[in-house]
């Protein structure tokens, strides 16, 4: 490669320069901050986090990069909440935080210090199912079952959103009484993906619980 001002560089030179720059960036030590704000000598930055999960208080010392999902599964051994896509597209990790549903894979645990979490384990037990769990069983609202914990948590929160009058994109009357119509529930559940395609049965289960 020869340019008009006498500057020359080969294609091999470009590749070597780029490779060296990338390697240098990778080797550059990341800046870690200890709990007192001073630069950490090594290892991940840690933080104390208090969570109330299904009514039980937990005090944890966590890497600040730990997601809420990994906190539940890896630290508290509550494996009912599932890891699906791990980037907020499938809804398998849906839980409720202070009554509102979230994708736990997209939220860091340190963001929820002092919060109250409800997972599928907190809704019911095999001997005392939550009404939504009973309805899913009755209407066969699952097949492989992997997405079911997230579906049920999302369904419970969805009916609560409708009860509180929180509108969705398909709400027809923003000033009137909100009704749990099939379209309203399907729209709100659109973030929970079921690979097996049990959507109609899930909608039937939700309709029964909603009394629609």
Coordinates of C-alpha atoms in Angstrom, one line a residue:
X1 CA 0.0 0.0 0.0
X2 CA 1.6 3.3 -1.1
X3 CA 0.0 6.7 -0.6
X4 CA 0.8 9.9 -2.5
X5 CA 2.6 11.7 0.5
X6 CA 5.2 9.0 0.8
X7 CA 3.6 7.3 3.7
X8 CA 3.4 3.6 3.2
X9 CA 2.0 0.8 5.2
X10 CA 1.4 -2.8 4.4
X11 CA -1.8 -4.8 5.0
X12 CA 0.2 -7.0 7.3
X13 CA 1.3 -3.9 9.2
X14 CA -2.3 -2.8 9.7
X15 CA -3.2 -6.2 11.1
X16 CA -0.2 -6.4 13.5
X17 CA -0.9 -2.9 14.8
X18 CA -4.6 -3.7 15.4
X19 CA -3.8 -6.9 17.1
X20 CA -1.2 -5.3 19.4
X21 CA -3.7 -2.5 20.4
X22 CA -6.4 -5.1 21.2
X23 CA -4.0 -7.2 23.3
X24 CA -2.9 -4.1 25.2
X25 CA -6.5 -3.2 26.0
X26 CA -7.2 -6.7 27.2
X27 CA -4.2 -6.7 29.5
X28 CA -4.9 -3.3 30.9
X29 CA -6.1 -3.9 34.6
X30 CA -9.7 -3.0 35.3
X31 CA -10.3 -0.4 38.0
X32 CA -11.9 -2.1 40.9
X33 CA -13.3 -0.2 43.8
X34 CA -13.4 -1.5 47.4
X35 CA -16.4 -0.9 49.7
X36 CA -14.7 2.1 51.3
X37 CA -14.3 3.7 47.8
X38 CA -10.6 3.1 47.7
X39 CA -9.1 1.2 44.7
X40 CA -9.2 -2.5 45.4
X41 CA -6.0 -4.4 45.5
X42 CA -7.5 -7.3 43.5
X43 CA -10.6 -9.4 43.0
X44 CA -14.1 -8.3 42.4
X45 CA -15.8 -5.4 44.1
X46 CA -18.2 -6.7 46.8
X47 CA -21.2 -5.2 48.4
X48 CA -23.6 -6.2 51.2
X49 CA -27.1 -6.7 50.1
X50 CA -30.2 -7.4 52.1
X51 CA -33.1 -9.1 50.3
X52 CA -36.4 -10.4 51.6
X53 CA -37.3 -13.4 49.4
X54 CA -40.7 -15.1 49.9
X55 CA -40.9 -13.5 53.3
X56 CA -37.5 -14.6 54.5
X57 CA -34.7 -12.1 55.1
X58 CA -31.3 -12.7 53.6
X59 CA -28.1 -10.8 54.1
X60 CA -25.6 -11.5 51.4
X61 CA -22.1 -10.4 50.4
X62 CA -22.2 -10.3 46.6
X63 CA -20.0 -9.4 43.7
X64 CA -21.5 -6.2 42.4
X65 CA -21.9 -7.8 39.0
X66 CA -24.2 -10.6 40.2
X67 CA -27.6 -10.5 38.7
X68 CA -30.8 -11.0 40.7
X69 CA -31.3 -14.3 38.8
X70 CA -27.9 -15.7 39.7
X71 CA -28.4 -14.5 43.3
X72 CA -31.6 -16.5 43.6
X73 CA -30.3 -19.6 41.9
X74 CA -26.6 -19.7 42.9
X75 CA -26.6 -18.1 46.3
X76 CA -30.0 -18.8 47.7
X77 CA -30.5 -22.1 45.8
X78 CA -34.0 -21.1 44.7
X79 CA -33.9 -22.8 41.3
X80 CA -37.5 -22.5 40.5
X81 CA -36.7 -19.3 38.6
X82 CA -35.3 -20.4 35.3
X83 CA -32.4 -19.1 33.2
X84 CA -33.5 -19.1 29.6
X85 CA -32.0 -16.6 27.2
X86 CA -30.2 -14.6 30.0
X87 CA -30.7 -11.3 28.2
X88 CA -34.4 -10.4 28.8
X89 CA -36.1 -11.8 25.8
X90 CA -37.8 -15.0 26.9
X91 CA -39.3 -14.1 30.3
X92 CA -38.4 -17.5 31.9
X93 CA -36.7 -15.6 34.8
X94 CA -39.7 -13.4 35.7
X95 CA -40.2 -12.7 39.4
X96 CA -42.0 -10.0 41.4
X97 CA -40.1 -7.3 43.1
X98 CA -42.2 -5.2 45.5
X99 CA -45.2 -6.6 43.7
X100 CA -44.1 -5.7 40.2
X101 CA -42.8 -8.2 37.7
X102 CA -39.3 -7.9 36.3
X103 CA -36.8 -10.0 34.3
X104 CA -34.4 -11.0 37.0
X105 CA -31.6 -11.7 34.5
X106 CA -31.5 -8.0 33.6
X107 CA -31.2 -6.6 37.1
X108 CA -28.2 -6.5 39.4
X109 CA -28.8 -7.7 43.0
X110 CA -27.1 -4.5 44.4
X111 CA -29.9 -2.5 42.8
X112 CA -32.5 -4.2 45.1
X113 CA -31.1 -3.8 48.6
X114 CA -34.0 -3.8 51.0
X115 CA -36.5 -5.0 48.4
X116 CA -39.1 -7.8 48.7
X117 CA -38.9 -10.5 46.1
X118 CA -41.5 -13.2 45.3
X119 CA -40.5 -16.2 43.3
X120 CA -42.5 -19.2 42.2
X121 CA -41.5 -20.9 45.5
X122 CA -43.2 -18.1 47.4
X123 CA -46.6 -18.4 45.6
X124 CA -47.6 -21.8 46.7
X125 CA -46.4 -25.3 47.7
X126 CA -47.3 -28.7 46.2
X127 CA -49.8 -29.2 49.0
X128 CA -51.2 -25.7 48.9
X129 CA -51.0 -24.3 45.4
X130 CA -51.7 -20.7 44.5
X131 CA -54.9 -20.3 42.5
X132 CA -52.9 -19.5 39.4
X133 CA -50.9 -22.6 39.8
X134 CA -54.0 -24.7 40.2
X135 CA -55.5 -23.1 37.1
X136 CA -52.3 -23.9 35.1
X137 CA -52.7 -27.5 36.1
X138 CA -56.4 -27.6 35.4
X139 CA -56.0 -26.1 31.9
X140 CA -52.7 -27.8 31.0
X141 CA -51.0 -24.4 30.8
X142 CA -47.6 -25.9 30.3
X143 CA -45.9 -28.7 28.3
X144 CA -42.2 -29.0 28.9
X145 CA -42.7 -26.7 32.0
X146 CA -39.4 -24.8 31.7
X147 CA -41.1 -21.4 31.2
X148 CA -43.9 -22.1 33.6
X149 CA -42.5 -20.5 36.8
X150 CA -41.9 -17.2 34.8
X151 CA -45.4 -17.6 33.1
X152 CA -47.1 -18.0 36.5
X153 CA -45.3 -15.1 38.2
X154 CA -46.0 -12.9 35.2
X155 CA -49.7 -14.0 35.1
X156 CA -50.2 -13.2 38.8
X157 CA -48.6 -9.8 38.3
X158 CA -50.6 -9.2 35.1
X159 CA -54.0 -9.6 36.9
X160 CA -52.8 -7.3 39.6
X161 CA -51.8 -4.7 37.0
X162 CA -55.3 -4.9 35.5
X163 CA -56.9 -4.7 39.0
X164 CA -55.0 -1.5 39.7
X165 CA -56.0 0.0 36.3
X166 CA -52.5 0.2 34.8
X167 CA -53.1 0.5 31.1
X168 CA -51.4 -1.5 28.3
X169 CA -50.9 -0.8 24.6
X170 CA -54.3 -2.5 23.8
X171 CA -56.4 -0.9 26.6
X172 CA -59.4 0.6 24.8
X173 CA -60.7 2.9 27.5
X174 CA -58.1 4.6 29.6
X175 CA -60.8 6.2 31.8
X176 CA -63.2 3.4 32.4
X177 CA -62.9 0.2 34.4
X178 CA -60.3 -2.1 33.1
X179 CA -61.3 -5.6 32.2
X180 CA -59.2 -8.7 32.0
X181 CA -60.1 -9.4 28.4
X182 CA -58.3 -12.1 26.4
X183 CA -56.5 -9.5 24.3
X184 CA -55.5 -7.5 27.4
X185 CA -53.9 -10.5 29.1
X186 CA -52.2 -11.8 25.9
X187 CA -50.7 -8.4 25.3
X188 CA -49.3 -8.2 28.8
X189 CA -48.0 -11.7 28.7
X190 CA -46.2 -11.1 25.3
X191 CA -42.8 -11.0 27.1
X192 CA -43.1 -14.5 28.3
X193 CA -42.2 -17.0 25.5
X194 CA -43.5 -20.6 25.5
X195 CA -41.5 -22.7 23.1
X196 CA -44.2 -25.4 23.3
X197 CA -46.9 -23.0 22.3
X198 CA -49.3 -23.4 25.3
X199 CA -50.5 -19.9 25.0
X200 CA -54.3 -20.7 24.6
X201 CA -54.2 -22.9 27.7
X202 CA -52.3 -20.2 29.7
X203 CA -54.9 -17.6 28.6
X204 CA -57.7 -20.0 29.7
X205 CA -56.0 -20.4 33.1
X206 CA -55.7 -16.7 33.6
X207 CA -59.3 -16.1 32.6
X208 CA -60.5 -18.5 35.2
X209 CA -58.5 -16.9 38.0
X210 CA -59.6 -13.4 36.8
X211 CA -63.2 -14.6 36.7
X212 CA -63.5 -13.4 33.1

